[in-house]
PDB file of C-alpha atoms in Angstrom:
ATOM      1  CA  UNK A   1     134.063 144.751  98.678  1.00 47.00           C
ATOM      2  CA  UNK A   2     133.779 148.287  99.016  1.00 49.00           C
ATOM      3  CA  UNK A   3     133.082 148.044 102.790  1.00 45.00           C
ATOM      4  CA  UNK A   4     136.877 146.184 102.608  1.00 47.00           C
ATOM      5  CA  UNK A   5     137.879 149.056 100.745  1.00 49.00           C
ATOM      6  CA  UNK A   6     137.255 151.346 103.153  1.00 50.00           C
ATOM      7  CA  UNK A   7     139.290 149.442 105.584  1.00 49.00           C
ATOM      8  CA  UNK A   8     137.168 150.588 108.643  1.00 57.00           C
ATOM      9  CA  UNK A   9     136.933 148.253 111.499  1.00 66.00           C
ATOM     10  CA  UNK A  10     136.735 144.359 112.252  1.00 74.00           C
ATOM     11  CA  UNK A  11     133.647 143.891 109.988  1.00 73.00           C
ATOM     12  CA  UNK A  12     135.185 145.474 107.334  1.00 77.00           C
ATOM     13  CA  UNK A  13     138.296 142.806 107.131  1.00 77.00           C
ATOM     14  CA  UNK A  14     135.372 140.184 107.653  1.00 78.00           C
ATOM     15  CA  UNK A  15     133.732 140.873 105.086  1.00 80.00           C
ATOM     16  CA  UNK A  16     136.986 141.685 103.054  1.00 78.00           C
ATOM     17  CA  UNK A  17     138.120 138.301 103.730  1.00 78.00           C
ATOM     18  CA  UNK A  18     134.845 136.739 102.853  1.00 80.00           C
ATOM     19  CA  UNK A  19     134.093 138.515  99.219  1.00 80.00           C
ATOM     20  CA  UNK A  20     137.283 137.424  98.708  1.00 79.00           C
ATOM     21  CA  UNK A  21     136.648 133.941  99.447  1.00 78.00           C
ATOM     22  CA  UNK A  22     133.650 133.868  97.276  1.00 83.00           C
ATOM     23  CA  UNK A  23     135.165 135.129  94.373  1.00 83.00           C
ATOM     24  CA  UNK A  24     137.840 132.343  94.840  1.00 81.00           C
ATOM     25  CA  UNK A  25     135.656 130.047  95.032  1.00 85.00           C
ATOM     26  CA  UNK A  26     132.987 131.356  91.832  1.00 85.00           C
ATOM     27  CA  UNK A  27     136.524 131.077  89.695  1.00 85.00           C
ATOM     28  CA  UNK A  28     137.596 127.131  90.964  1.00 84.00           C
ATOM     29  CA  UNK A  29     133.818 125.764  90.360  1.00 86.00           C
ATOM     30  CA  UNK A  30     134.177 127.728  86.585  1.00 86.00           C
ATOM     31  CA  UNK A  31     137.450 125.580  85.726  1.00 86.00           C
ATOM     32  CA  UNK A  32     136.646 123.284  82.472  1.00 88.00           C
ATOM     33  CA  UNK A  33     136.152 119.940  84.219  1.00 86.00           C
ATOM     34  CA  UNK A  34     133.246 118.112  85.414  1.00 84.00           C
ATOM     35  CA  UNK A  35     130.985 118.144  88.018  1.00 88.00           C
ATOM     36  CA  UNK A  36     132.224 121.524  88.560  1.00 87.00           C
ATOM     37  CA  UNK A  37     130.171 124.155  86.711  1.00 89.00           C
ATOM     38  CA  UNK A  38     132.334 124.679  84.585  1.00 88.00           C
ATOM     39  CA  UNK A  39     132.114 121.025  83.198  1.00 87.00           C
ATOM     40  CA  UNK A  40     128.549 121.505  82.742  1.00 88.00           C
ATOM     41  CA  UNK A  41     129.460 124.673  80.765  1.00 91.00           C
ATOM     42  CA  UNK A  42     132.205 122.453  78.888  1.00 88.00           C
ATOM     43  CA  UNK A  43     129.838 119.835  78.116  1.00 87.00           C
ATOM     44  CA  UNK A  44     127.023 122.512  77.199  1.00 90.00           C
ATOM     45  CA  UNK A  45     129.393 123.970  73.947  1.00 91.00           C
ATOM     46  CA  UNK A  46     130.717 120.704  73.180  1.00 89.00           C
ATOM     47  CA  UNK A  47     127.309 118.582  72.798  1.00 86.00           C
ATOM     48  CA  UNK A  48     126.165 121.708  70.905  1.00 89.00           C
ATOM     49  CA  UNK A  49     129.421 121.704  68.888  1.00 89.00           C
ATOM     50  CA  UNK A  50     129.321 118.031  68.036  1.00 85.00           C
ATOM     51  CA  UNK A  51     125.602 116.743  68.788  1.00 86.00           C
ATOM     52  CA  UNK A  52     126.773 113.864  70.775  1.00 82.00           C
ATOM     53  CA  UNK A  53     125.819 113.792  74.860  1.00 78.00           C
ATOM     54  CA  UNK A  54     127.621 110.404  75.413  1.00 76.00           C
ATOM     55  CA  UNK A  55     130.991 112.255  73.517  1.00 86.00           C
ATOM     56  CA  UNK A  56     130.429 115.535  75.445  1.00 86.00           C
ATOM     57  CA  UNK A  57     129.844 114.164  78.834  1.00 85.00           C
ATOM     58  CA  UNK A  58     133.098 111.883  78.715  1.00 88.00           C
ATOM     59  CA  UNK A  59     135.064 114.968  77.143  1.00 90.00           C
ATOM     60  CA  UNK A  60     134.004 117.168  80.141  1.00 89.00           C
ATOM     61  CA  UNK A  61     134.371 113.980  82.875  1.00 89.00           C
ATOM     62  CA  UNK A  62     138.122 113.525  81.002  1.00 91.00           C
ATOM     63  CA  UNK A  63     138.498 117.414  81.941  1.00 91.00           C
ATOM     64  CA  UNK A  64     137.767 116.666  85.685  1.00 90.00           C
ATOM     65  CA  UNK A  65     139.782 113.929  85.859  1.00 92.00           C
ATOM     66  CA  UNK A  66     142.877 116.229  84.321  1.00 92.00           C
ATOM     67  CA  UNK A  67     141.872 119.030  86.611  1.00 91.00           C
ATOM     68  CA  UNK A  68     141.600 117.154  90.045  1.00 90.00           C
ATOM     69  CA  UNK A  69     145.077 115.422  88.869  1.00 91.00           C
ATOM     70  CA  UNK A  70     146.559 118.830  88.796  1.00 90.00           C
ATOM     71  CA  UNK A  71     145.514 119.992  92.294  1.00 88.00           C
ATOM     72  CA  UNK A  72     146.766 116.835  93.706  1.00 90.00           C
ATOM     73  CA  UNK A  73     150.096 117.545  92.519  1.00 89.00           C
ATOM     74  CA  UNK A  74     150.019 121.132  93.534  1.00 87.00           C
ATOM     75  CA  UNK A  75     149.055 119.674  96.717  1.00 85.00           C
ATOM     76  CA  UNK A  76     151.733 117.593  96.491  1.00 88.00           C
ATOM     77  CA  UNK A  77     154.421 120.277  95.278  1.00 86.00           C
ATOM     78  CA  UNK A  78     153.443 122.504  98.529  1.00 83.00           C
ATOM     79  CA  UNK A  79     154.155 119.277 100.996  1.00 82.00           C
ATOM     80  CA  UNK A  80     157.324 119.051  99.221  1.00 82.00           C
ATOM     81  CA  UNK A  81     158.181 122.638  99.598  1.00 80.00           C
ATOM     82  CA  UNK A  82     157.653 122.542 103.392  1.00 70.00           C
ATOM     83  CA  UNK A  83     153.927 124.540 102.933  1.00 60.00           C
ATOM     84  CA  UNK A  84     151.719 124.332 106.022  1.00 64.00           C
ATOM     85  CA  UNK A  85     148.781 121.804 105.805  1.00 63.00           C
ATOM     86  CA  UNK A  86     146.902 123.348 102.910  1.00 67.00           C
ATOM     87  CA  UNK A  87     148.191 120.798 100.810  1.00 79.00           C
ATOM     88  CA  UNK A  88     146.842 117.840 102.301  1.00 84.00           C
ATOM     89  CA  UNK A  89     143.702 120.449 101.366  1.00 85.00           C
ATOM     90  CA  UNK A  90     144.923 120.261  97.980  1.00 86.00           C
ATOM     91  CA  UNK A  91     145.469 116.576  97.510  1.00 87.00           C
ATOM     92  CA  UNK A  92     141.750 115.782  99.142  1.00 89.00           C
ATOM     93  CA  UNK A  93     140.199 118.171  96.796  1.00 89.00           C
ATOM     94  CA  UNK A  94     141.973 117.181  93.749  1.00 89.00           C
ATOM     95  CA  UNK A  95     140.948 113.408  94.876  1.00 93.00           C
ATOM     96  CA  UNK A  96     137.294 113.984  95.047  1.00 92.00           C
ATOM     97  CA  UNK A  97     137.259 115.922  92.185  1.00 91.00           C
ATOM     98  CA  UNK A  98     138.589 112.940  90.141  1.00 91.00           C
ATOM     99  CA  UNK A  99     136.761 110.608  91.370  1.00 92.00           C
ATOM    100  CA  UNK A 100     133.793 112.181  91.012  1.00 90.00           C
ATOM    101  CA  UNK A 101     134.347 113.178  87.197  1.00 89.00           C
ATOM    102  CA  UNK A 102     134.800 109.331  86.952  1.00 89.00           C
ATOM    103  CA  UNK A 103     131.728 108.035  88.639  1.00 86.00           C
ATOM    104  CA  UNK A 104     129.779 110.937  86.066  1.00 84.00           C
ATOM    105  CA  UNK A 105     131.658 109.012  82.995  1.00 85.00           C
ATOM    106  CA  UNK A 106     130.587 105.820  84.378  1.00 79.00           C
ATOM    107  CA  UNK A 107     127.054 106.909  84.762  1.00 73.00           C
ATOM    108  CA  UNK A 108     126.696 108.500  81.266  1.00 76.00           C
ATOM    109  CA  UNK A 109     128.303 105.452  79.634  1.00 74.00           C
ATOM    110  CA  UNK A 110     125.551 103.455  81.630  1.00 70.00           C
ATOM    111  CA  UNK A 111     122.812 105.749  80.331  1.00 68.00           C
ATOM    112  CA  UNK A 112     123.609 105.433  76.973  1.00 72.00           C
ATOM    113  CA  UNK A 113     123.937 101.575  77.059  1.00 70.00           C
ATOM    114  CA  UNK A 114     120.203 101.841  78.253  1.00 70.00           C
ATOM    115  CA  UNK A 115     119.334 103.987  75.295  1.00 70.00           C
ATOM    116  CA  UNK A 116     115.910 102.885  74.021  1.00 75.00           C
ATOM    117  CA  UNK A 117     114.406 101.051  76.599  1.00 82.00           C
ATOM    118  CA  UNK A 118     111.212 101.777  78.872  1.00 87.00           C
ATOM    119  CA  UNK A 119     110.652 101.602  81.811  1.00 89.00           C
ATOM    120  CA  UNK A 120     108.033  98.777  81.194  1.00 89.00           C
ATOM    121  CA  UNK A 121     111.078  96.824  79.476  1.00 87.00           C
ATOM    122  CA  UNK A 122     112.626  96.390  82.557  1.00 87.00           C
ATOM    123  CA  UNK A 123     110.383  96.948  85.600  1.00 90.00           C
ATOM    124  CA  UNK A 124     109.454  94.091  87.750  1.00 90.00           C
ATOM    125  CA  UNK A 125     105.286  93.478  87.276  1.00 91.00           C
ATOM    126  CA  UNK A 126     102.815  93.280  89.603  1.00 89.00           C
ATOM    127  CA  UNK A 127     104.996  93.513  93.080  1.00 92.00           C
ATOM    128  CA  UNK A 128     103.538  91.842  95.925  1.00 92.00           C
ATOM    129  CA  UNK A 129     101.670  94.174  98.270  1.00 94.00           C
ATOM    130  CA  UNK A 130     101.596  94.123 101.942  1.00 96.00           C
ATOM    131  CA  UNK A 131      98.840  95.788 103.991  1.00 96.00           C
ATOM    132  CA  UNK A 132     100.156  98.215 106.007  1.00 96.00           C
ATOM    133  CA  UNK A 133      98.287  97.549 109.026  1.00 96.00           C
ATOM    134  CA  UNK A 134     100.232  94.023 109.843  1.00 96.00           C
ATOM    135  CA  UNK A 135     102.965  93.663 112.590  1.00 96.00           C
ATOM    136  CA  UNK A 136     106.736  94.181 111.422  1.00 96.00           C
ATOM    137  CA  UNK A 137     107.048  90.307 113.014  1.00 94.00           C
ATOM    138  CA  UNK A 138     103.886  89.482 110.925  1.00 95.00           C
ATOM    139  CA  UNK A 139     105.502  91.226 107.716  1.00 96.00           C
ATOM    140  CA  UNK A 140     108.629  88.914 108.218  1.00 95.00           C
ATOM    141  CA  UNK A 141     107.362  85.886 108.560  1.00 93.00           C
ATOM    142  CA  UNK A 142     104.463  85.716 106.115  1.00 93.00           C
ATOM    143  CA  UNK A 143     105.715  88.173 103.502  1.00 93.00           C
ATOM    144  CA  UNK A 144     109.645  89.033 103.318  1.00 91.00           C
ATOM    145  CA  UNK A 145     110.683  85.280 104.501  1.00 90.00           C
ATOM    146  CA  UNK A 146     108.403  83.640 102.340  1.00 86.00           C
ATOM    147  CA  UNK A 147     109.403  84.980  99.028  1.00 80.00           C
ATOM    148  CA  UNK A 148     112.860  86.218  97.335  1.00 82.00           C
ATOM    149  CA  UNK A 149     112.537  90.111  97.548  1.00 85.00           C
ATOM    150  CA  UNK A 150     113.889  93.234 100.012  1.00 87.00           C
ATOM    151  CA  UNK A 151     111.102  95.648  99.051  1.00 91.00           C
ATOM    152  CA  UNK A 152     106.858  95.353  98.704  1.00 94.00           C
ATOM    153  CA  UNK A 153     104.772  98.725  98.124  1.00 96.00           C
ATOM    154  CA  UNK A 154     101.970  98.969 101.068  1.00 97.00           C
ATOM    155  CA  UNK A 155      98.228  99.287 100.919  1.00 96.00           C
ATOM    156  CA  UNK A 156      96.103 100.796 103.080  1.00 95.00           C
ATOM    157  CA  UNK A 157      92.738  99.087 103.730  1.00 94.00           C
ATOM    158  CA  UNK A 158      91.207 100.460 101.005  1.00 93.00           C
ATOM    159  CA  UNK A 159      93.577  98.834  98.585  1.00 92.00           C
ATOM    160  CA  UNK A 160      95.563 102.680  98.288  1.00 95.00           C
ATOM    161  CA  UNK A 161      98.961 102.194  97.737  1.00 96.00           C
ATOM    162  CA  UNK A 162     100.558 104.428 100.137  1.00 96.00           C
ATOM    163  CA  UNK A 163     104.163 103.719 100.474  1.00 95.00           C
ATOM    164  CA  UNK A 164     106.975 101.473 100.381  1.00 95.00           C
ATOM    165  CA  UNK A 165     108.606  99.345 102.933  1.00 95.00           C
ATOM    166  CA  UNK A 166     112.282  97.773 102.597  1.00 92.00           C
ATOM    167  CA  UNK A 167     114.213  94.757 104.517  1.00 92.00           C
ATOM    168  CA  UNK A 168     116.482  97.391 105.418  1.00 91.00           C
ATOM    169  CA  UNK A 169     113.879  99.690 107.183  1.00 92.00           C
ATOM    170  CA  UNK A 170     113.123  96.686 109.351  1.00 94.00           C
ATOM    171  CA  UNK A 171     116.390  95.643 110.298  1.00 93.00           C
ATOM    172  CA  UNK A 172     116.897  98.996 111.792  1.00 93.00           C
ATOM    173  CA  UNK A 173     114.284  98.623 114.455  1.00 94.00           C
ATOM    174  CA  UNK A 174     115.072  96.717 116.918  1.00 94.00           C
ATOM    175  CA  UNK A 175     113.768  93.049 116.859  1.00 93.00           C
ATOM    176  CA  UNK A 176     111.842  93.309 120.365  1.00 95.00           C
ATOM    177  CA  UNK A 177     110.018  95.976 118.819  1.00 94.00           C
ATOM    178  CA  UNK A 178     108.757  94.383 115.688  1.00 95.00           C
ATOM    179  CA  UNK A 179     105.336  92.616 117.337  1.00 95.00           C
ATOM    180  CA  UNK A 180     104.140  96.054 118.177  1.00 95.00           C
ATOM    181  CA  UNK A 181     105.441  98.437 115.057  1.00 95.00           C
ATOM    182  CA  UNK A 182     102.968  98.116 112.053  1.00 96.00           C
ATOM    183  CA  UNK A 183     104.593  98.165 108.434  1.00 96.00           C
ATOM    184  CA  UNK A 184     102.807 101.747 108.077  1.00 96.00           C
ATOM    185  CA  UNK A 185     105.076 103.176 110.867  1.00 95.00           C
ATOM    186  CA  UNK A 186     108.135 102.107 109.155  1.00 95.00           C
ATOM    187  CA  UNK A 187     107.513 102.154 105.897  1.00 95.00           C
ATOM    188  CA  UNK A 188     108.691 104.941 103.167  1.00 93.00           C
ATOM    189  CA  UNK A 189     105.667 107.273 102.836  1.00 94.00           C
ATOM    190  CA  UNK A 190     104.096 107.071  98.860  1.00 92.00           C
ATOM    191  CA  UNK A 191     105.094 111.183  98.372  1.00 90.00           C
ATOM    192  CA  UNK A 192     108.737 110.524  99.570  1.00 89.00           C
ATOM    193  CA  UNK A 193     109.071 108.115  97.197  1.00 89.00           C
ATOM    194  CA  UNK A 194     109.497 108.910  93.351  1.00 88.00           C
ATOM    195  CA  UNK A 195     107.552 107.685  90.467  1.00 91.00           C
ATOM    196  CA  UNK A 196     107.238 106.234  87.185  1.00 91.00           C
ATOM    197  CA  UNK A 197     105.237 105.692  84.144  1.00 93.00           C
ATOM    198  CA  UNK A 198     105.749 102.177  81.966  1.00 93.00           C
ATOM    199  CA  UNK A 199     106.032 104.250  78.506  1.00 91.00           C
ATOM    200  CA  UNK A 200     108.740 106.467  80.071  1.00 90.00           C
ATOM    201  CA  UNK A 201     112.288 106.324  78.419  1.00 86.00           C
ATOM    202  CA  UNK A 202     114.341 103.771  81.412  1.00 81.00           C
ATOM    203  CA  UNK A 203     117.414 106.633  80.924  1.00 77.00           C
ATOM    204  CA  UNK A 204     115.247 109.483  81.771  1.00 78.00           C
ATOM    205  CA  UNK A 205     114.286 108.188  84.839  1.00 80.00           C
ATOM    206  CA  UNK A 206     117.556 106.676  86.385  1.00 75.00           C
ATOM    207  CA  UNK A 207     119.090 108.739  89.504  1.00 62.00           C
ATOM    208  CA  UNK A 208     115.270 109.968  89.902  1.00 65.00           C
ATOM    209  CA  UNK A 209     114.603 107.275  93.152  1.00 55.00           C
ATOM    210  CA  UNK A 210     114.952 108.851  96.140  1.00 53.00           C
ATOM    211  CA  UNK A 211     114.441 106.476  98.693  1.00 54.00           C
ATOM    212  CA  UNK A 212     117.646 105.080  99.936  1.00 49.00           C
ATOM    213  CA  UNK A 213     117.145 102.013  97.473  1.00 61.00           C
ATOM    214  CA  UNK A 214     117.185 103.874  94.576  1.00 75.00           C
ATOM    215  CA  UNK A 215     113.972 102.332  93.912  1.00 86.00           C
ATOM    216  CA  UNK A 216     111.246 103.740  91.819  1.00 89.00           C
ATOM    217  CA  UNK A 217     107.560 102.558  92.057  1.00 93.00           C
ATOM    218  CA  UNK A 218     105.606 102.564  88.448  1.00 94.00           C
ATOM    219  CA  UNK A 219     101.930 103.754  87.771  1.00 95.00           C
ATOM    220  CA  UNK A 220      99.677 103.439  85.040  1.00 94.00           C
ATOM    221  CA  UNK A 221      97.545 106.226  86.275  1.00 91.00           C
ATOM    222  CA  UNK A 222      96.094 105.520  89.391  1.00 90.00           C
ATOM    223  CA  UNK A 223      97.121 101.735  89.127  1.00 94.00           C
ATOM    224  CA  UNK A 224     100.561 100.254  90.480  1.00 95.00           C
ATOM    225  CA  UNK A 225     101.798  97.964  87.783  1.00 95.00           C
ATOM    226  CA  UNK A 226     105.631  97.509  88.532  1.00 94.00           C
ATOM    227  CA  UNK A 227     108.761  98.605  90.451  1.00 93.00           C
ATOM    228  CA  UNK A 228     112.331  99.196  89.026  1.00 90.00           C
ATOM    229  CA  UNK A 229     115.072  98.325  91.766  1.00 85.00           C
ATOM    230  CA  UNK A 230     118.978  99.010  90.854  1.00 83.00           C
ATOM    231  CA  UNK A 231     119.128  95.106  90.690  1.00 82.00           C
ATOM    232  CA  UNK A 232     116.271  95.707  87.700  1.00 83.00           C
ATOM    233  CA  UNK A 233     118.715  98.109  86.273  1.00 80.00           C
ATOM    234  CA  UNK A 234     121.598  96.143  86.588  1.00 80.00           C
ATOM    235  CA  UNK A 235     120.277  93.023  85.100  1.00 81.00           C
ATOM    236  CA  UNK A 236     118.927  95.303  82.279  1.00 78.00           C
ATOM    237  CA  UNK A 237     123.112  96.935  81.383  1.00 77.00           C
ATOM    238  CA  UNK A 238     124.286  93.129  81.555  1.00 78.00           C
ATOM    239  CA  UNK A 239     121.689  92.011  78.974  1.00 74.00           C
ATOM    240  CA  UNK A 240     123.037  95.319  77.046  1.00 70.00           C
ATOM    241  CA  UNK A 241     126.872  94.399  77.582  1.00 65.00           C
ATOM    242  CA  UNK A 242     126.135  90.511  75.805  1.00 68.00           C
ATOM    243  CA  UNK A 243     123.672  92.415  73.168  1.00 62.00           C
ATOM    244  CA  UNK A 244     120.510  91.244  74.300  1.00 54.00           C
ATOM    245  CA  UNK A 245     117.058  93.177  74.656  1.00 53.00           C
ATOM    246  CA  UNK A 246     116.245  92.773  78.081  1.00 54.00           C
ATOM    247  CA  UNK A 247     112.810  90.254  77.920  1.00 53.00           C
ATOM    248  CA  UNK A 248     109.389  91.337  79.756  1.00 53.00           C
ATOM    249  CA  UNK A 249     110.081  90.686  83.864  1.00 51.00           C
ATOM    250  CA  UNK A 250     107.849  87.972  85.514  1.00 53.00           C
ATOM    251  CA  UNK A 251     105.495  89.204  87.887  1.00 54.00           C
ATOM    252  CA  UNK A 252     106.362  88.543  91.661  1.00 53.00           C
ATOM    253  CA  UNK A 253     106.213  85.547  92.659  1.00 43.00           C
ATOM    254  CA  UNK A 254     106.940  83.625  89.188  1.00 41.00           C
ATOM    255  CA  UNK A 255     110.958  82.530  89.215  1.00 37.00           C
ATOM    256  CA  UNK A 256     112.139  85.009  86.175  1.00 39.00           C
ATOM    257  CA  UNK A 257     115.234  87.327  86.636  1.00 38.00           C
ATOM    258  CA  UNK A 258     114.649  91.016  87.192  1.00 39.00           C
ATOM    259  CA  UNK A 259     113.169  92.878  90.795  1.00 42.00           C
ATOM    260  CA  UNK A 260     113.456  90.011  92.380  1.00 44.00           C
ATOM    261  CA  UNK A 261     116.285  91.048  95.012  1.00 45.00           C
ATOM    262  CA  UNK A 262     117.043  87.795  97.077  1.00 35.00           C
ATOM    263  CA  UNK A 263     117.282  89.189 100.754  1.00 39.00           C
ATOM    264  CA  UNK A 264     120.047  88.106 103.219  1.00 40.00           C
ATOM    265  CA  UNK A 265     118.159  86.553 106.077  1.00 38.00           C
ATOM    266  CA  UNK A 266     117.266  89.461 108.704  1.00 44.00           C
ATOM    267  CA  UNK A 267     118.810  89.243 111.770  1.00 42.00           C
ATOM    268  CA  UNK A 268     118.260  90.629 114.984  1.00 39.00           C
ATOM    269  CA  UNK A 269     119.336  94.502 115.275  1.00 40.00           C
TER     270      UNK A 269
END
């Protein structure tokens, strides 16, 4: 700023312009609506205010919604008035904004539905393992074919687990290539992907998978003892919605609900 002060040179209006920009964009992520920052702040005072997340969250989400509303009909005011394109700026801004303060209301209403639960209440036991030294074409056709789910954690020969493979990593190889890829080269590697323990509270663990299932893999220490896939998760909010405690998931290969993801049949890429 002081550099624009001085009003010497090119630079100067550069960086003019660009402390400028900056500050005008530090005061639109500090308006009262959420995801912006200031959301978070909102939600901050009013969970402290009334000790209740679920009531804070929606409050601030309710904010964002109101907020991106506004800027799409300031966006919409300047097309009116015969503004240049900034508007349609506007209007895209305002949009995403909105819809993203009600995807976090969704989410937090979620959350709380799954208030009390473990992870253990609603992980899928004992996945089936696949060694990860076996041909994609041999994975297919002895392991994902043959049973009812889109994702097995991979051993190495010692018995390690050491990552996770998924019906959709093999699809996107091509099909000539699956006799000479092993499941190790295409699999998710085990520090990419995020864990678990059973005793864990199920709400402070959603959004934490980070492979592009969402899936998390669960450890009792050293030992693999389940996975949690969003179909896990999902089965677990409808049990919530018709007031039902979600009952212990079958291990793989029994016929109970739960991590069993039934895979379309995989097709040639």
């Amino acid at each position: 700023m002081v550099l624009a002060a001085s009003g010497v040179g090119l630079g100067a209006a550069v960086l003019g312009w660009l402390a400028g920009a900056n500050l005008l964009l530090a005061l639109f992520n500090l308006l009262p609506g959420a995801p912006l920052d200031g959301g978070r702040i909102l939600r901050a005072w009013l969970w402290r205010r009334h000790g209740d997340r679920l009531r804070a969250t929606l409050t601030a989400a309710k904010a964002g919604r109101v907020v991106g509303g506004g800027l799409i009909g300031v966006g919409l005011a300047e097309l009116f008035f015969g503004a240049d394109g900034g508007g349609l700026w506007t209007i895209v801004i305002g949009w995403f904004l909105a819809n993203a303060a009600k995807a976090e209301a969704a989410q937090a209403v979620a959350l709380d539905s799954l208030g009390g639960l473990r992870v253990l209440d609603v992980m899928t036991r004992a996945p089936q393992r696949v060694p990860g030294w076996v041909s994609v074409d041999t994975f297919v056709d002895e392991y994902a074919l043959a049973g009812r789910y889109s994702s097995f954690p991979v051993e190495d020969i010692d018995g390690r687990i050491v990552g996770l493979v998924t019906l959709a990593q093999v699809k996107a190889r091509p099909r000539q290539s699956w006799p000479t890829l092993t499941v190790t080269a295409v699999m998710t590697p085990l520090e990419a992907i995020s864990l678990a323990a059973p005793g864990e509270e199920l709400a402070a663990v959603i959004g934490r998978g980070t492979d592009p299932g969402g899936r998390l893999l669960v450890f009792d220490g050293d030992r693999l003892v389940g996975i949690v896939s969003p179909s896990d998760l999902a089965w677990a909010l409808e049990r919530r919605v018709l007031g039902a405690a979600p009952a212990p998931v079958p291990a793989a290969g029994s016929d109970g609900p739960g991590g069993g993801e039934r895979p379309a049949a995989i097709n040639a890429a």
